PDB file of C-alpha atoms in Angstrom:
ATOM      1  CA  GLN A1007      11.497  21.711  -7.301  1.00  0.00           C
ATOM      2  CA  VAL A1008       8.400  21.842  -9.255  1.00  0.00           C
ATOM      3  CA  GLN A1009       8.526  23.428 -13.147  1.00  0.00           C
ATOM      4  CA  MET A1010       5.411  24.246 -14.854  1.00  0.00           C
ATOM      5  CA  GLN A1011       5.066  25.822 -18.468  1.00  0.00           C
ATOM      6  CA  GLU A1012       2.114  26.115 -20.876  1.00  0.00           C
ATOM      7  CA  SER A1013       2.166  25.441 -23.971  1.00  0.00           C
ATOM      8  CA  GLY A1014      -0.334  25.545 -27.005  1.00  0.00           C
ATOM      9  CA  PRO A1015      -1.467  28.198 -30.036  1.00  0.00           C
ATOM     10  CA  GLY A1016      -1.342  32.128 -29.368  1.00  0.00           C
ATOM     11  CA  LEU A1017      -3.605  32.753 -31.915  1.00  0.00           C
ATOM     12  CA  VAL A1018      -7.243  31.349 -32.320  1.00  0.00           C
ATOM     13  CA  LYS A1019     -10.120  32.113 -34.639  1.00  0.00           C
ATOM     14  CA  PRO A1020     -13.803  32.716 -32.938  1.00  0.00           C
ATOM     15  CA  SER A1021     -15.982  29.443 -33.236  1.00  0.00           C
ATOM     16  CA  GLU A1022     -13.026  27.695 -32.686  1.00  0.00           C
ATOM     17  CA  THR A1023     -11.664  25.724 -29.783  1.00  0.00           C
ATOM     18  CA  LEU A1024      -8.305  27.009 -26.997  1.00  0.00           C
ATOM     19  CA  SER A1025      -6.159  24.064 -26.463  1.00  0.00           C
ATOM     20  CA  LEU A1026      -3.304  24.152 -23.908  1.00  0.00           C
ATOM     21  CA  THR A1027      -1.290  22.267 -21.818  1.00  0.00           C
ATOM     22  CA  CYS A1028       0.823  22.124 -18.946  1.00  0.00           C
ATOM     23  CA  THR A1029       4.193  19.811 -18.852  1.00  0.00           C
ATOM     24  CA  VAL A1030       4.853  20.447 -14.871  1.00  0.00           C
ATOM     25  CA  SER A1031       8.681  18.945 -13.962  1.00  0.00           C
ATOM     26  CA  GLY A1032      10.282  18.467 -10.688  1.00  0.00           C
ATOM     27  CA  GLY A1033       7.198  16.516  -9.066  1.00  0.00           C
ATOM     28  CA  SER A1034       4.778  14.350 -10.383  1.00  0.00           C
ATOM     29  CA  ILE A1035       1.231  14.640 -11.401  1.00  0.00           C
ATOM     30  CA  ARG A1036      -0.409  11.710  -9.202  1.00  0.00           C
ATOM     31  CA  SER A1037      -0.654  13.875  -6.456  1.00  0.00           C
ATOM     32  CA  ASP A1038      -2.522  17.308  -5.084  1.00  0.00           C
ATOM     33  CA  ASP A1039      -4.702  18.799  -7.158  1.00  0.00           C
ATOM     34  CA  TRP A1040      -4.193  21.012 -10.972  1.00  0.00           C
ATOM     35  CA  SER A1041      -5.669  24.288 -11.618  1.00  0.00           C
ATOM     36  CA  TRP A1042      -6.002  26.948 -14.786  1.00  0.00           C
ATOM     37  CA  ILE A1043      -6.357  30.594 -14.038  1.00  0.00           C
ATOM     38  CA  ARG A1044      -6.881  33.663 -16.807  1.00  0.00           C
ATOM     39  CA  GLN A1045      -6.265  37.249 -16.745  1.00  0.00           C
ATOM     40  CA  PRO A1046      -7.166  39.549 -19.243  1.00  0.00           C
ATOM     41  CA  PRO A1047      -4.707  41.948 -20.751  1.00  0.00           C
ATOM     42  CA  GLY A1048      -5.015  44.896 -18.043  1.00  0.00           C
ATOM     43  CA  ARG A1049      -7.577  43.099 -15.733  1.00  0.00           C
ATOM     44  CA  GLY A1050      -7.822  40.914 -12.792  1.00  0.00           C
ATOM     45  CA  LEU A1051      -7.675  36.984 -12.435  1.00  0.00           C
ATOM     46  CA  GLU A1052     -10.167  34.461 -13.005  1.00  0.00           C
ATOM     47  CA  TYR A1053     -10.255  30.467 -12.120  1.00  0.00           C
ATOM     48  CA  ILE A1054     -11.170  28.414 -14.316  1.00  0.00           C
ATOM     49  CA  GLY A1055     -11.046  24.658 -12.814  1.00  0.00           C
ATOM     50  CA  PHE A1056      -9.311  22.224 -12.132  1.00  0.00           C
ATOM     51  CA  ILE A1057      -8.816  18.120 -11.969  1.00  0.00           C
ATOM     52  CA  SER A1058      -7.207  16.418  -8.793  1.00  0.00           C
ATOM     53  CA  TYR A1059      -4.715  13.889  -9.623  1.00  0.00           C
ATOM     54  CA  THR A1060      -7.515  10.711  -9.293  1.00  0.00           C
ATOM     55  CA  GLY A1061      -9.255  12.872 -12.076  1.00  0.00           C
ATOM     56  CA  THR A1062     -12.336  14.379 -11.036  1.00  0.00           C
ATOM     57  CA  THR A1063     -13.161  17.679 -11.873  1.00  0.00           C
ATOM     58  CA  THR A1064     -14.123  20.762 -11.028  1.00  0.00           C
ATOM     59  CA  TYR A1065     -15.191  23.997 -13.561  1.00  0.00           C
ATOM     60  CA  ASN A1066     -16.514  27.279 -12.934  1.00  0.00           C
ATOM     61  CA  PRO A1067     -19.692  26.925 -13.844  1.00  0.00           C
ATOM     62  CA  SER A1068     -19.945  30.698 -15.842  1.00  0.00           C
ATOM     63  CA  LEU A1069     -17.482  28.256 -18.035  1.00  0.00           C
ATOM     64  CA  ARG A1070     -18.352  24.404 -17.736  1.00  0.00           C
ATOM     65  CA  SER A1071     -20.809  24.167 -20.361  1.00  0.00           C
ATOM     66  CA  ARG A1072     -16.657  24.990 -23.220  1.00  0.00           C
ATOM     67  CA  ILE A1073     -14.827  23.429 -20.923  1.00  0.00           C
ATOM     68  CA  THR A1074     -12.597  20.676 -20.363  1.00  0.00           C
ATOM     69  CA  ILE A1075      -9.872  19.563 -18.681  1.00  0.00           C
ATOM     70  CA  SER A1076      -7.723  16.364 -18.741  1.00  0.00           C
ATOM     71  CA  LEU A1077      -4.434  15.055 -16.856  1.00  0.00           C
ATOM     72  CA  ASP A1078      -1.924  12.534 -18.754  1.00  0.00           C
ATOM     73  CA  THR A1079       0.021  10.789 -16.500  1.00  0.00           C
ATOM     74  CA  SER A1080       1.808   9.304 -18.553  1.00  0.00           C
ATOM     75  CA  LYS A1081       3.785  12.663 -20.031  1.00  0.00           C
ATOM     76  CA  ASN A1082       3.641  14.542 -16.615  1.00  0.00           C
ATOM     77  CA  GLN A1083       0.949  16.920 -18.131  1.00  0.00           C
ATOM     78  CA  PHE A1084      -2.249  18.441 -17.878  1.00  0.00           C
ATOM     79  CA  SER A1085      -4.624  20.098 -20.580  1.00  0.00           C
ATOM     80  CA  LEU A1086      -7.360  22.630 -21.406  1.00  0.00           C
ATOM     81  CA  ASP A1087     -10.335  21.971 -24.197  1.00  0.00           C
ATOM     82  CA  LEU A1088     -12.301  25.983 -23.808  1.00  0.00           C
ATOM     83  CA  SER A1089     -14.896  25.345 -27.133  1.00  0.00           C
ATOM     84  CA  SER A1090     -16.673  28.571 -28.944  1.00  0.00           C
ATOM     85  CA  VAL A1091     -14.337  31.125 -27.872  1.00  0.00           C
ATOM     86  CA  THR A1092     -15.212  34.793 -28.280  1.00  0.00           C
ATOM     87  CA  ALA A1093     -12.581  37.670 -27.885  1.00  0.00           C
ATOM     88  CA  ALA A1094     -13.674  37.801 -24.599  1.00  0.00           C
ATOM     89  CA  ASP A1095     -11.858  34.393 -24.183  1.00  0.00           C
ATOM     90  CA  THR A1096      -8.746  36.657 -25.261  1.00  0.00           C
ATOM     91  CA  ALA A1097      -6.399  36.450 -22.059  1.00  0.00           C
ATOM     92  CA  VAL A1098      -3.038  35.108 -20.482  1.00  0.00           C
ATOM     93  CA  TYR A1099      -3.699  31.902 -18.824  1.00  0.00           C
ATOM     94  CA  TYR A1100      -1.912  30.232 -16.581  1.00  0.00           C
ATOM     95  CA  CYS A1101      -1.636  27.551 -15.220  1.00  0.00           C
ATOM     96  CA  ALA A1102      -0.954  26.142 -11.158  1.00  0.00           C
ATOM     97  CA  ARG A1103      -0.344  23.566  -8.752  1.00  0.00           C
ATOM     98  CA  ARG A1104      -2.987  23.247  -6.372  1.00  0.00           C
ATOM     99  CA  SER A1105      -1.168  21.968  -2.929  1.00  0.00           C
ATOM    100  CA  GLY A1106      -2.405  20.033   0.444  1.00  0.00           C
ATOM    101  CA  ALA A1107       0.804  20.552   1.357  1.00  0.00           C
ATOM    102  CA  ALA A1108      -0.080  25.138   1.060  1.00  0.00           C
ATOM    103  CA  ALA A1109      -3.878  24.427   2.098  1.00  0.00           C
ATOM    104  CA  GLY A1110      -5.119  24.277  -1.133  1.00  0.00           C
ATOM    105  CA  ASN A1111      -3.707  27.011  -2.106  1.00  0.00           C
ATOM    106  CA  LEU A1112      -1.585  27.887  -5.648  1.00  0.00           C
ATOM    107  CA  ASP A1113       1.750  27.364  -4.753  1.00  0.00           C
ATOM    108  CA  TYR A1114       3.215  27.221  -8.008  1.00  0.00           C
ATOM    109  CA  TRP A1115       2.551  28.456 -11.434  1.00  0.00           C
ATOM    110  CA  GLY A1116       3.564  28.419 -14.730  1.00  0.00           C
ATOM    111  CA  GLN A1117       4.729  31.659 -16.437  1.00  0.00           C
ATOM    112  CA  GLY A1118       1.541  31.443 -18.446  1.00  0.00           C
ATOM    113  CA  THR A1119       0.649  32.430 -22.426  1.00  0.00           C
ATOM    114  CA  LEU A1120      -1.328  34.664 -23.769  1.00  0.00           C
ATOM    115  CA  VAL A1121      -3.959  33.290 -26.364  1.00  0.00           C
ATOM    116  CA  THR A1122      -5.079  35.897 -28.291  1.00  0.00           C
ATOM    117  CA  VAL A1123      -8.662  35.349 -29.640  1.00  0.00           C
ATOM    118  CA  SER A1124      -9.581  37.010 -33.278  1.00  0.00           C
ATOM    119  CA  SER A1125      -9.992  36.206 -37.603  1.00  0.00           C
TER     120      SER A1125
ATOM    121  CA  GLU B 837     -20.540  33.859  -6.455  1.00  0.00           C
ATOM    122  CA  ILE B 838     -18.400  35.829  -3.341  1.00  0.00           C
ATOM    123  CA  VAL B 839     -17.266  39.100  -4.147  1.00  0.00           C
ATOM    124  CA  LEU B 840     -14.184  40.714  -2.917  1.00  0.00           C
ATOM    125  CA  THR B 841     -13.897  44.214  -3.116  1.00  0.00           C
ATOM    126  CA  GLN B 842     -10.138  45.478  -2.442  1.00  0.00           C
ATOM    127  CA  SER B 843      -9.320  48.897  -1.156  1.00  0.00           C
ATOM    128  CA  PRO B 844      -6.723  50.907  -2.648  1.00  0.00           C
ATOM    129  CA  ALA B 845      -6.782  51.057  -5.622  1.00  0.00           C
ATOM    130  CA  THR B 846      -3.507  52.075  -5.664  1.00  0.00           C
ATOM    131  CA  LEU B 847      -1.445  52.639  -2.870  1.00  0.00           C
ATOM    132  CA  SER B 848       1.430  55.256  -3.239  1.00  0.00           C
ATOM    133  CA  LEU B 849       4.475  54.721  -0.653  1.00  0.00           C
ATOM    134  CA  SER B 850       7.825  55.090  -0.017  1.00  0.00           C
ATOM    135  CA  PRO B 851      10.340  52.129   0.458  1.00  0.00           C
ATOM    136  CA  GLY B 852      10.213  52.060   3.827  1.00  0.00           C
ATOM    137  CA  GLU B 853       6.882  52.828   4.771  1.00  0.00           C
ATOM    138  CA  ARG B 854       4.299  50.612   6.006  1.00  0.00           C
ATOM    139  CA  ALA B 855       0.977  49.107   3.544  1.00  0.00           C
ATOM    140  CA  THR B 856      -1.708  48.023   4.716  1.00  0.00           C
ATOM    141  CA  LEU B 857      -4.580  47.281   1.945  1.00  0.00           C
ATOM    142  CA  SER B 858      -8.476  45.346   2.548  1.00  0.00           C
ATOM    143  CA  CYS B 859     -10.020  42.734   1.277  1.00  0.00           C
ATOM    144  CA  ARG B 860     -13.462  42.487   1.813  1.00  0.00           C
ATOM    145  CA  PRO B 861     -15.538  39.611   0.347  1.00  0.00           C
ATOM    146  CA  SER B 862     -18.876  40.158   0.040  1.00  0.00           C
ATOM    147  CA  GLN B 863     -20.504  36.952   2.675  1.00  0.00           C
ATOM    148  CA  SER B 864     -18.220  35.567   4.942  1.00  0.00           C
ATOM    149  CA  VAL B 865     -15.249  33.628   3.698  1.00  0.00           C
ATOM    150  CA  GLY B 866     -14.080  32.770   7.093  1.00  0.00           C
ATOM    151  CA  SER B 867     -10.288  31.997   6.870  1.00  0.00           C
ATOM    152  CA  TYR B 868     -10.650  30.819   3.466  1.00  0.00           C
ATOM    153  CA  LEU B 869      -8.498  33.951   1.992  1.00  0.00           C
ATOM    154  CA  THR B 870      -5.154  33.703   0.404  1.00  0.00           C
ATOM    155  CA  TRP B 871      -3.287  36.534  -1.098  1.00  0.00           C
ATOM    156  CA  TYR B 872      -0.911  36.925  -3.967  1.00  0.00           C
ATOM    157  CA  GLN B 873       1.883  39.336  -5.071  1.00  0.00           C
ATOM    158  CA  GLN B 874       2.092  39.798  -8.893  1.00  0.00           C
ATOM    159  CA  LYS B 875       5.068  41.963 -10.628  1.00  0.00           C
ATOM    160  CA  PRO B 876       4.939  42.891 -14.598  1.00  0.00           C
ATOM    161  CA  GLY B 877       5.337  40.161 -16.757  1.00  0.00           C
ATOM    162  CA  GLN B 878       5.398  37.454 -14.149  1.00  0.00           C
ATOM    163  CA  ALA B 879       2.468  34.617 -12.570  1.00  0.00           C
ATOM    164  CA  PRO B 880       1.005  35.569  -9.611  1.00  0.00           C
ATOM    165  CA  ARG B 881       3.096  34.692  -6.326  1.00  0.00           C
ATOM    166  CA  LEU B 882       1.310  32.251  -2.830  1.00  0.00           C
ATOM    167  CA  LEU B 883       2.614  35.214  -0.441  1.00  0.00           C
ATOM    168  CA  ILE B 884      -0.422  34.179   2.486  1.00  0.00           C
ATOM    169  CA  TYR B 885      -3.045  31.570   3.053  1.00  0.00           C
ATOM    170  CA  ASP B 886      -5.415  30.494   5.387  1.00  0.00           C
ATOM    171  CA  ALA B 887      -5.920  34.703   6.435  1.00  0.00           C
ATOM    172  CA  SER B 888      -2.449  35.077   8.413  1.00  0.00           C
ATOM    173  CA  LYS B 889      -0.261  31.995   7.350  1.00  0.00           C
ATOM    174  CA  ARG B 890       2.719  32.482   4.897  1.00  0.00           C
ATOM    175  CA  ALA B 891       4.002  30.806   2.787  1.00  0.00           C
ATOM    176  CA  THR B 892       7.115  29.356   2.140  1.00  0.00           C
ATOM    177  CA  GLY B 893       9.532  31.088   1.417  1.00  0.00           C
ATOM    178  CA  ILE B 894       7.940  34.650   1.990  1.00  0.00           C
ATOM    179  CA  PRO B 895       9.616  37.056   4.187  1.00  0.00           C
ATOM    180  CA  ALA B 896       8.256  38.094   7.614  1.00  0.00           C
ATOM    181  CA  ARG B 897       7.281  42.108   6.838  1.00  0.00           C
ATOM    182  CA  PHE B 898       4.448  39.905   4.861  1.00  0.00           C
ATOM    183  CA  SER B 899       1.209  39.362   7.850  1.00  0.00           C
ATOM    184  CA  GLY B 900      -2.198  39.087   6.816  1.00  0.00           C
ATOM    185  CA  SER B 901      -4.633  39.580   9.477  1.00  0.00           C
ATOM    186  CA  GLY B 902      -8.833  39.368   9.462  1.00  0.00           C
ATOM    187  CA  SER B 903     -11.802  36.875   9.145  1.00  0.00           C
ATOM    188  CA  GLY B 904     -15.032  37.072   7.438  1.00  0.00           C
ATOM    189  CA  THR B 905     -15.831  39.481   5.648  1.00  0.00           C
ATOM    190  CA  ASP B 906     -12.781  41.940   6.812  1.00  0.00           C
ATOM    191  CA  PHE B 907      -9.428  41.537   5.188  1.00  0.00           C
ATOM    192  CA  ALA B 908      -5.795  43.360   5.098  1.00  0.00           C
ATOM    193  CA  LEU B 909      -2.804  42.288   4.456  1.00  0.00           C
ATOM    194  CA  THR B 910       0.934  44.208   5.410  1.00  0.00           C
ATOM    195  CA  ILE B 911       4.062  44.438   4.594  1.00  0.00           C
ATOM    196  CA  SER B 912       5.725  45.893   7.414  1.00  0.00           C
ATOM    197  CA  SER B 913       8.774  48.298   5.965  1.00  0.00           C
ATOM    198  CA  LEU B 914       8.784  48.260   2.068  1.00  0.00           C
ATOM    199  CA  GLU B 915      11.588  47.013  -0.106  1.00  0.00           C
ATOM    200  CA  PRO B 916      11.588  48.283  -3.585  1.00  0.00           C
ATOM    201  CA  GLU B 917      11.337  44.313  -4.655  1.00  0.00           C
ATOM    202  CA  ASP B 918       7.425  44.666  -3.165  1.00  0.00           C
ATOM    203  CA  PHE B 919       5.726  46.995  -4.977  1.00  0.00           C
ATOM    204  CA  ALA B 920       3.375  45.130  -7.246  1.00  0.00           C
ATOM    205  CA  VAL B 921       0.109  43.781  -7.594  1.00  0.00           C
ATOM    206  CA  TYR B 922      -1.497  42.365  -4.766  1.00  0.00           C
ATOM    207  CA  TYR B 923      -4.941  40.128  -5.028  1.00  0.00           C
ATOM    208  CA  CYS B 924      -6.703  38.882  -3.164  1.00  0.00           C
ATOM    209  CA  GLN B 925      -8.661  35.391  -3.750  1.00  0.00           C
ATOM    210  CA  GLN B 926     -11.270  33.119  -1.389  1.00  0.00           C
ATOM    211  CA  ARG B 927     -11.417  29.266  -1.417  1.00  0.00           C
ATOM    212  CA  SER B 928     -14.807  29.255   1.016  1.00  0.00           C
ATOM    213  CA  SER B 929     -17.437  29.003  -1.559  1.00  0.00           C
ATOM    214  CA  TRP B 930     -16.835  27.718  -5.656  1.00  0.00           C
ATOM    215  CA  PRO B 931     -16.196  29.188  -7.462  1.00  0.00           C
ATOM    216  CA  TRP B 932     -12.937  30.430  -5.810  1.00  0.00           C
ATOM    217  CA  THR B 933     -13.410  33.901  -7.237  1.00  0.00           C
ATOM    218  CA  PHE B 934      -9.744  37.140  -7.222  1.00  0.00           C
ATOM    219  CA  GLY B 935     -10.186  40.107  -5.833  1.00  0.00           C
ATOM    220  CA  GLN B 936      -9.552  43.077  -8.874  1.00  0.00           C
ATOM    221  CA  GLY B 937      -6.642  43.872  -7.122  1.00  0.00           C
ATOM    222  CA  SER B 938      -4.164  46.741  -5.234  1.00  0.00           C
ATOM    223  CA  LYS B 939      -2.127  48.553  -6.555  1.00  0.00           C
ATOM    224  CA  VAL B 940       1.424  49.362  -4.521  1.00  0.00           C
ATOM    225  CA  GLU B 941       3.783  52.016  -6.313  1.00  0.00           C
ATOM    226  CA  ILE B 942       6.511  53.968  -5.670  1.00  0.00           C
ATOM    227  CA  LYS B 943       6.343  57.101  -4.680  1.00  0.00           C
TER     228      LYS B 943
END
């Protein structure tokens, strides 16, 4: 059973960089794609982007200039960096696996971590 | 980007009743339409993918239908654990987008 857990600061100051890590257990990060999705409080879901097990990244054009997703196969982790944050970036951030077994859909998710952007 | 419009925003039903939720993409997504269920304080859960295929472990009371620009999620007989928010998502065109959600609440 794959398990995923987000970690990182819960509070980030405006204009700084939000950095989150997702640790994957019960499965290898050396296959499938690894995604970040966010959900502002009380609102819907937004697909931030994903990284393949080969390291190829795909970013949402609305965020492309500010995001970096990277992979650390030695630790079975992947990470999200979002620069120049504003209050609009306040959200619950989820990591998820995009699985070939589920035809490219998100079949395992972390529990989510709330990141608040505030001074 | 493709906009997904879900309706109704809220559906008030009793356990045992049938629920039908709609998702209409702003342009054709073929069959690349996915449904997720989200309960308060939890991550979304994959229910249906490729419009009509149930994900592993999903009960048969959940079914999906449609193609192109008109999709539906049907719950044949609501169980207490089915009261939640349901999101559709398209993966036909990047960026993949989600609908705004439909809440199924207890009447």
